[in-house]
XYZ file of C-alpha atoms in Angstrom:
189
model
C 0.000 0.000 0.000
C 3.052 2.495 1.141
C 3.975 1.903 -3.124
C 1.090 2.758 -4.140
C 0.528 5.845 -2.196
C 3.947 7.004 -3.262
C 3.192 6.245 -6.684
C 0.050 8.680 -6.573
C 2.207 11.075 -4.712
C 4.823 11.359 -7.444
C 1.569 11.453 -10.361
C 0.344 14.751 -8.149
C 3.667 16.120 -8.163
C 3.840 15.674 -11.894
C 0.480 17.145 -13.027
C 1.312 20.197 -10.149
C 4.793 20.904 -11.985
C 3.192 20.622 -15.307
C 0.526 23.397 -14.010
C 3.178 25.296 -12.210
C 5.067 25.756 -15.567
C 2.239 27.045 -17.317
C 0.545 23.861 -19.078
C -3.102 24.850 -18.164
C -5.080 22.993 -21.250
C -7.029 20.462 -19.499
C -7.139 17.364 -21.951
C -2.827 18.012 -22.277
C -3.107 17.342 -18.531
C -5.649 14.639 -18.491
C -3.911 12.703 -21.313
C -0.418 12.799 -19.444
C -1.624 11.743 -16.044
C -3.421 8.811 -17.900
C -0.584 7.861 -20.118
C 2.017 5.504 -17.842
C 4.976 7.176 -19.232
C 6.953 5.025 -17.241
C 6.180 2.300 -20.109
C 7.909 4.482 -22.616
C 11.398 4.846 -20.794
C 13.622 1.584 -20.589
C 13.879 -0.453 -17.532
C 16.622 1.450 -15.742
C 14.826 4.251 -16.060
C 11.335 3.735 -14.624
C 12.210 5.225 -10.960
C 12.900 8.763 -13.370
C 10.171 8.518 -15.816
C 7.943 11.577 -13.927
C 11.493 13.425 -13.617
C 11.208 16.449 -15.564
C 13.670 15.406 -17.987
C 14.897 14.137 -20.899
C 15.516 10.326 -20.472
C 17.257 8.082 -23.810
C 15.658 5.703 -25.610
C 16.426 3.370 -28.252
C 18.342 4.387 -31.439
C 20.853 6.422 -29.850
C 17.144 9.283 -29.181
C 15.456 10.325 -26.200
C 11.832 10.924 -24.701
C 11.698 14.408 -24.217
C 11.064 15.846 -21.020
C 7.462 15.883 -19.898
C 7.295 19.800 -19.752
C 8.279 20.063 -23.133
C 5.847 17.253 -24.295
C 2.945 18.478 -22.367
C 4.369 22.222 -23.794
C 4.596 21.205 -27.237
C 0.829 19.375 -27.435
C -0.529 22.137 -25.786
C 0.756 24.340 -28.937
C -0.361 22.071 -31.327
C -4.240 22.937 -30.576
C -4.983 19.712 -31.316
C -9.121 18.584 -31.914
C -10.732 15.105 -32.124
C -11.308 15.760 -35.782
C -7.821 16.625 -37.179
C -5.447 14.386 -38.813
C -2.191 14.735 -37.081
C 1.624 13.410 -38.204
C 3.714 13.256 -35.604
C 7.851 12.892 -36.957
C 10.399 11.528 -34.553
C 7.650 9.742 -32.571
C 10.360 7.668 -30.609
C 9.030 5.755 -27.937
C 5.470 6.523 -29.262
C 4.674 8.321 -25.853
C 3.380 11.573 -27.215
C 0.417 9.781 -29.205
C -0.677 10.177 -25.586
C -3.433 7.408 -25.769
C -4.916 7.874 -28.897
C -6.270 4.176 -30.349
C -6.320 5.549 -34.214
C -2.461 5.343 -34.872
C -0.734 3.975 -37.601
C 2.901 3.563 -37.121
C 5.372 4.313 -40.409
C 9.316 3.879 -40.299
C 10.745 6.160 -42.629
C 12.286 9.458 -43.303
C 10.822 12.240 -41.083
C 12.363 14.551 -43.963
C 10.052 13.556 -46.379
C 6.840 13.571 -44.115
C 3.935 11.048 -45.298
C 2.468 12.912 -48.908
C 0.581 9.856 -49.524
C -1.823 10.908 -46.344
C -1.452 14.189 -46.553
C -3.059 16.891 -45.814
C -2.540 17.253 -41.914
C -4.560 19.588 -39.932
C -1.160 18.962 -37.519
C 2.350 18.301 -37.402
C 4.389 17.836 -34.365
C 8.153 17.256 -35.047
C 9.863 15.920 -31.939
C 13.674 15.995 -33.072
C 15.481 19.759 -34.151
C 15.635 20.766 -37.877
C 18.556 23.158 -38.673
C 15.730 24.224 -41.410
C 12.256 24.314 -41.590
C 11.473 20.727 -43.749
C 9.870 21.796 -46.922
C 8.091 18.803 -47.652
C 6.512 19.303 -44.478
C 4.793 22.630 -45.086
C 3.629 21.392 -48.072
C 1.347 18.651 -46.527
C 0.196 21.344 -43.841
C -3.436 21.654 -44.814
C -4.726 25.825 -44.940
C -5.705 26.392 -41.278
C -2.580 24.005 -40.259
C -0.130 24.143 -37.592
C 3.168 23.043 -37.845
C 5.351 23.053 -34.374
C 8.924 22.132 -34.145
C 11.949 22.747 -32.522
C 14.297 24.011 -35.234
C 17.818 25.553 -34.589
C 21.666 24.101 -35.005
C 22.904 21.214 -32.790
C 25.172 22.869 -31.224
C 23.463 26.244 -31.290
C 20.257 27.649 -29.940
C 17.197 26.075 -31.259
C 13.425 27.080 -30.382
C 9.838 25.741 -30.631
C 8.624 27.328 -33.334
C 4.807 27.013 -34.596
C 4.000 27.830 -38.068
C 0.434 28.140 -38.820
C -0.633 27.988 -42.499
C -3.168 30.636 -44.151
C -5.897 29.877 -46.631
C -3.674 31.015 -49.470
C -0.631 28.908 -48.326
C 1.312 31.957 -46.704
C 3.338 31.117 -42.844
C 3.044 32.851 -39.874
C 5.708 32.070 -37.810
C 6.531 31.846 -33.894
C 9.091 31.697 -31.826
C 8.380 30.376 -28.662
C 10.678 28.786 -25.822
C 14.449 27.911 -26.317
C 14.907 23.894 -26.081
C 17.444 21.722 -26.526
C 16.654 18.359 -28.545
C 18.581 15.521 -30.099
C 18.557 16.164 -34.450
C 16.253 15.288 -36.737
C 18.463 12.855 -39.297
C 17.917 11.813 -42.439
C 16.462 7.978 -43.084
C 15.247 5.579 -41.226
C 16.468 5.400 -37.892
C 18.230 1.841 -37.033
C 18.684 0.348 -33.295
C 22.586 1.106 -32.218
């Protein structure tokens, strides 16, 4: 029983942090206290997987902090309606408990034009550029967010949203640090 309590303590003190920071959209919040994101970390790392930080994961890649996650989700404005591609998806934790995923191993690069278009795209590795192909399978009304920058430079969250008559607003929004986006198909080290 003493696990279990300390179990709930640590999911309070995760949703509170996530609040604290500034996460306030309540189905972000709902969908990362239900997720178990302890089943996307390895092994050794289950007594860190409500740490807020970045933890690795297969294929030399990590599973971004859960601030940034929640951070990043939040910023998508995502409905029940839109079609969303998600690049770099990792450990598959920030599908956050959807049931209508379909998994495809390829190059993040290129995007999925055979689906397109997205109402959403979520990026979860840095671009040094914002991926063409990408914008181009950004429905009008879409939002594109990503952290772009060098690797060894400053990169930021950016959201792009996409007009009617295929024009980009762009935003700048937190600095962040994550692992690169890379060309391919990623292969276990």
């Amino acid at each position: 029983m003493a696990a279990v309590q300390a179990a709930d303590v640590e999911r309070m003190g995760f949703q509170l942090a996530l609040r604290r920071r500034g996460i306030s959209d309540q189905a972000v919040l709902r969908a990362m206290d239900e997720v178990p994101r302890e089943y996307f970390v390895s092994p050794e790392f289950t007594d860190s997987a409500y740490a807020d930080q970045a933890l690795p994961i297969a294929c030399g890649q990590t599973i971004s902090q859960p601030y940034v996650v929640g951070y990043m989700t939040e910023q998508l404005e995502v409905a029940p309606t839109h079609r969303v591609l998600e690049i770099g998806t990792g450990s598959g934790y920030q599908t956050l408990g959807f049931g209508n995923v379909t998994i495809l191993a390829g190059d993040g690069f290129l995007g999925a034009p055979e689906r397109a278009p997205f109402d959403r795209i979520i990026v979860t590795a840095a671009a040094e550029e914002i991926p063409q192909a990408l914008v181009e399978q950004l429905g009008a009304g879409g939002k594109l967010v990503l952290p772009l920058g060098p690797r060894n430079g400053t990169q930021y969250i950016v959201k792009l949203t996409k007009a009617a008559d295929g024009t980009l607003t762009r935003e700048d929004l937190i600095a962040v640090r994550f692992v690169p986006l890379l060309p391919g198909q990623a292969r276990e080290l």
